[in-house]
Amino acid sequence: ETGVTQSPTHLIKTRGQQVTLRCSSQSGHNTVSWYQQALGQGPQFIFQYYREEENGRGNFPPRFSGLQFPNYSSELNVNALELDDSALYLCASSLERWRSYEQYFGPGTRLTVT
Amino acid sequence: DQQVKQNSPSLSVQEGRISILNCDYTNSMFDYFLWYKKYPAEGPTFLISISSIKDKNEDGRFTVFLNKSAKHLSLHIVPSQPGDSAVYFCAAISNSGYALNFGKGTSLLVTP
């Protein structure tokens, strides 16, 4: 059984640029959630996708957007990058949206905005 | 608004002794509480969980206690091992929810 994978591992971008992060969910999981973990903080929920539809969103501006594909993999897009967007971005998958209490995390993508 | 709080940023324990990590929450709608363990350069790994209908759950060396009236939970690790050194996150979610609400984490160091 393949776990959650994320790419790239690390990324450096300049303020104002756009970035796309990718996530492959664990085999058989149709729900993907994205979290942002700033230095010294716990992960903060960005949004969740279930069967290609956004199922819920945290307190993040619209320049954070996402997609989920028919194979349940997902992308996180961030436009107009700001310095405060520097963080570890974590993807988590769960078997079904109503089993969000069981979320399995990938290793994360470390984004640095300069 | 931080709904899950871990007030101890760090904890140091000797190998073989008990480690107790604490967590408080404010939202009475939470139904599940989870502990995740995180090593540097890795994602959080699920450790143990407890439903709000229980007050204790054990899994090997790990036990989680829930005190609903105090809105407090704790993770006990007995005996502590050097490999337990990591950051531990407490998280909570409601039955119908989709977002895990995390605390800021407690960095545990187990010394030989």
Tab-separated table of N, CA, C and O in Angstrom, chain A residues 33 35 37 40-45 48 55-57 88 90 97-98 100-107, chain B residues 2 32 34 36 38 41-46 49 89 93-95 97-105:
chain	number	residue	atom	x	y	z
A	33	SER	N	-6.888	16.621	2.141
A	33	SER	CA	-6.879	17.894	2.858
A	33	SER	C	-5.490	18.499	2.777
A	33	SER	O	-4.495	17.776	2.750
A	35	TYR	N	-2.832	21.401	4.563
A	35	TYR	CA	-2.535	22.162	5.770
A	35	TYR	C	-1.258	22.976	5.557
A	35	TYR	O	-0.355	22.551	4.838
A	37	GLN	N	1.876	24.607	7.739
A	37	GLN	CA	2.526	24.635	9.041
A	37	GLN	C	3.646	25.656	9.026
A	37	GLN	O	4.716	25.430	8.445
A	40	GLY	N	7.193	26.840	14.146
A	40	GLY	CA	6.789	26.949	15.544
A	40	GLY	C	5.292	26.849	15.783
A	40	GLY	O	4.831	27.061	16.911
A	41	GLN	N	4.543	26.544	14.741
A	41	GLN	CA	3.091	26.450	14.863
A	41	GLN	C	2.622	25.037	14.524
A	41	GLN	O	3.362	24.243	13.938
A	42	GLY	N	1.383	24.736	14.886
A	42	GLY	CA	0.779	23.495	14.439
A	42	GLY	C	0.213	23.671	13.037
A	42	GLY	O	0.041	24.804	12.566
A	43	PRO	N	-0.048	22.583	12.344
A	43	PRO	CA	-0.656	22.687	11.013
A	43	PRO	C	-2.007	23.411	11.058
A	43	PRO	O	-2.794	23.199	11.977
A	44	GLN	N	-2.228	24.258	10.063
A	44	GLN	CA	-3.489	24.999	9.934
A	44	GLN	C	-4.203	24.520	8.677
A	44	GLN	O	-3.605	24.471	7.596
A	45	PHE	N	-5.484	24.209	8.821
A	45	PHE	CA	-6.284	23.674	7.723
A	45	PHE	C	-6.490	24.730	6.644
A	45	PHE	O	-6.923	25.844	6.919
A	48	GLN	N	-10.256	21.136	1.972
A	48	GLN	CA	-10.391	19.700	1.749
A	48	GLN	C	-11.117	19.455	0.434
A	48	GLN	O	-12.055	20.178	0.100
A	55	ASN	N	-14.726	20.546	-0.303
A	55	ASN	CA	-15.651	20.097	0.738
A	55	ASN	C	-15.634	21.002	1.965
A	55	ASN	O	-16.518	20.893	2.818
A	56	GLY	N	-14.650	21.843	2.065
A	56	GLY	CA	-14.565	22.732	3.222
A	56	GLY	C	-13.312	23.561	3.099
A	56	GLY	O	-12.348	23.158	2.440
A	57	ARG	N	-13.311	24.732	3.726
A	57	ARG	CA	-12.194	25.658	3.591
A	57	ARG	C	-11.908	26.325	4.925
A	57	ARG	O	-12.834	26.680	5.655
A	88	LEU	N	5.782	24.909	5.752
A	88	LEU	CA	5.703	23.521	5.306
A	88	LEU	C	4.253	23.262	4.924
A	88	LEU	O	3.340	23.518	5.716
A	90	LEU	N	1.456	20.585	4.034
A	90	LEU	CA	1.187	19.170	4.261
A	90	LEU	C	-0.109	18.762	3.575
A	90	LEU	O	-1.105	19.487	3.627
A	97	ARG	N	-14.745	11.255	3.250
A	97	ARG	CA	-14.811	12.582	3.896
A	97	ARG	C	-15.384	12.476	5.310
A	97	ARG	O	-15.039	13.259	6.184
A	98	TRP	N	-16.280	11.457	5.524
A	98	TRP	CA	-16.857	11.315	6.859
A	98	TRP	C	-15.937	10.554	7.789
A	98	TRP	O	-16.289	10.268	8.912
A	100	SER	N	-12.821	11.838	8.328
A	100	SER	CA	-11.745	12.829	8.386
A	100	SER	C	-11.006	12.780	9.712
A	100	SER	O	-9.984	13.437	9.860
A	101	TYR	N	-11.530	12.002	10.674
A	101	TYR	CA	-10.801	11.833	11.925
A	101	TYR	C	-9.621	10.889	11.754
A	101	TYR	O	-8.805	10.732	12.655
A	102	GLU	N	-9.527	10.237	10.604
A	102	GLU	CA	-8.370	9.403	10.284
A	102	GLU	C	-7.694	9.979	9.043
A	102	GLU	O	-8.050	9.658	7.919
A	103	GLN	N	-6.758	10.886	9.264
A	103	GLN	CA	-6.046	11.520	8.170
A	103	GLN	C	-4.583	11.096	8.211
A	103	GLN	O	-3.950	11.139	9.274
A	104	TYR	N	-4.072	10.722	7.062
A	104	TYR	CA	-2.699	10.248	6.941
A	104	TYR	C	-1.911	11.277	6.135
A	104	TYR	O	-2.298	11.638	5.035
A	105	PHE	N	-0.826	11.707	6.716
A	105	PHE	CA	-0.083	12.832	6.157
A	105	PHE	C	1.091	12.394	5.281
A	105	PHE	O	1.731	11.366	5.526
A	106	GLY	N	1.366	13.232	4.288
A	106	GLY	CA	2.575	13.088	3.500
A	106	GLY	C	3.735	13.805	4.179
A	106	GLY	O	3.560	14.422	5.235
A	107	PRO	N	4.919	13.750	3.562
A	107	PRO	CA	6.110	14.342	4.187
A	107	PRO	C	6.161	15.860	4.085
A	107	PRO	O	6.945	16.499	4.788
B	2	GLN	N	-7.195	29.958	18.795
B	2	GLN	CA	-6.610	28.634	19.010
B	2	GLN	C	-7.572	27.800	19.844
B	2	GLN	O	-7.762	28.076	21.035
B	32	TYR	N	-13.485	13.700	18.534
B	32	TYR	CA	-12.310	12.838	18.466
B	32	TYR	C	-11.080	13.665	18.768
B	32	TYR	O	-10.971	14.819	18.348
B	34	LEU	N	-6.770	13.322	18.804
B	34	LEU	CA	-5.693	12.524	18.242
B	34	LEU	C	-4.349	13.082	18.676
B	34	LEU	O	-4.205	14.277	18.927
B	36	TYR	N	-0.416	13.111	17.204
B	36	TYR	CA	0.481	12.837	16.091
B	36	TYR	C	1.899	13.078	16.572
B	36	TYR	O	2.173	13.952	17.395
B	38	LYS	N	5.842	13.867	15.152
B	38	LYS	CA	6.496	14.393	13.956
B	38	LYS	C	8.002	14.481	14.152
B	38	LYS	O	8.482	15.138	15.071
B	41	ALA	N	11.654	16.903	8.939
B	41	ALA	CA	11.651	16.529	7.519
B	41	ALA	C	10.673	15.398	7.206
B	41	ALA	O	10.769	14.769	6.134
B	42	GLU	N	9.756	15.107	8.126
B	42	GLU	CA	8.721	14.120	7.850
B	42	GLU	C	7.360	14.724	8.165
B	42	GLU	O	7.262	15.688	8.932
B	43	GLY	N	6.297	14.131	7.608
B	43	GLY	CA	4.958	14.565	7.959
B	43	GLY	C	4.540	13.978	9.297
B	43	GLY	O	5.166	13.047	9.799
B	44	PRO	N	3.490	14.524	9.903
B	44	PRO	CA	2.991	13.971	11.165
B	44	PRO	C	2.533	12.519	10.985
B	44	PRO	O	1.895	12.190	9.986
B	45	THR	N	2.857	11.693	11.954
B	45	THR	CA	2.451	10.274	11.941
B	45	THR	C	1.441	10.061	13.046
B	45	THR	O	1.685	10.428	14.206
B	46	PHE	N	0.313	9.444	12.699
B	46	PHE	CA	-0.720	9.174	13.698
B	46	PHE	C	-0.179	8.242	14.776
B	46	PHE	O	0.473	7.237	14.481
B	49	SER	N	-5.582	7.731	19.263
B	49	SER	CA	-6.732	8.623	19.303
B	49	SER	C	-7.677	8.188	20.409
B	49	SER	O	-7.549	7.089	20.978
B	89	PHE	N	1.988	16.499	18.453
B	89	PHE	CA	0.864	17.402	18.231
B	89	PHE	C	-0.424	16.757	18.719
B	89	PHE	O	-0.705	15.597	18.417
B	93	ILE	N	-11.222	17.043	16.346
B	93	ILE	CA	-12.158	17.194	15.229
B	93	ILE	C	-13.551	16.809	15.715
B	93	ILE	O	-13.693	15.950	16.598
B	94	SER	N	-14.571	17.444	15.156
B	94	SER	CA	-15.933	17.063	15.493
B	94	SER	C	-16.379	15.922	14.587
B	94	SER	O	-15.766	15.669	13.549
B	95	ASN	N	-17.440	15.233	14.981
B	95	ASN	CA	-17.909	14.065	14.255
B	95	ASN	C	-18.247	14.383	12.805
B	95	ASN	O	-17.993	13.588	11.908
B	97	GLY	N	-17.084	17.039	11.218
B	97	GLY	CA	-16.092	17.992	10.711
B	97	GLY	C	-15.165	17.384	9.690
B	97	GLY	O	-15.135	16.173	9.467
B	98	TYR	N	-14.379	18.266	9.077
B	98	TYR	CA	-13.418	17.819	8.081
B	98	TYR	C	-12.018	18.311	8.387
B	98	TYR	O	-11.042	17.805	7.851
B	99	ALA	N	-11.901	19.303	9.256
B	99	ALA	CA	-10.596	19.897	9.540
B	99	ALA	C	-10.075	19.450	10.892
B	99	ALA	O	-10.773	19.581	11.911
B	100	LEU	N	-8.862	18.949	10.920
B	100	LEU	CA	-8.196	18.691	12.187
B	100	LEU	C	-7.710	20.021	12.747
B	100	LEU	O	-7.104	20.819	12.029
B	101	ASN	N	-7.994	20.251	14.018
B	101	ASN	CA	-7.529	21.452	14.708
B	101	ASN	C	-6.339	21.052	15.573
B	101	ASN	O	-6.473	20.224	16.470
B	102	PHE	N	-5.199	21.634	15.287
B	102	PHE	CA	-3.960	21.234	15.948
B	102	PHE	C	-3.532	22.240	17.011
B	102	PHE	O	-3.775	23.450	16.889
B	103	GLY	N	-2.835	21.713	18.037
B	103	GLY	CA	-2.091	22.570	18.945
B	103	GLY	C	-0.749	22.918	18.321
B	103	GLY	O	-0.428	22.471	17.212
B	104	LYS	N	0.051	23.697	19.044
B	104	LYS	CA	1.340	24.133	18.512
B	104	LYS	C	2.446	23.093	18.671
B	104	LYS	O	3.532	23.253	18.124
B	105	GLY	N	2.160	22.055	19.417
B	105	GLY	CA	3.137	20.985	19.561
B	105	GLY	C	3.978	21.092	20.813
B	105	GLY	O	4.190	22.190	21.355
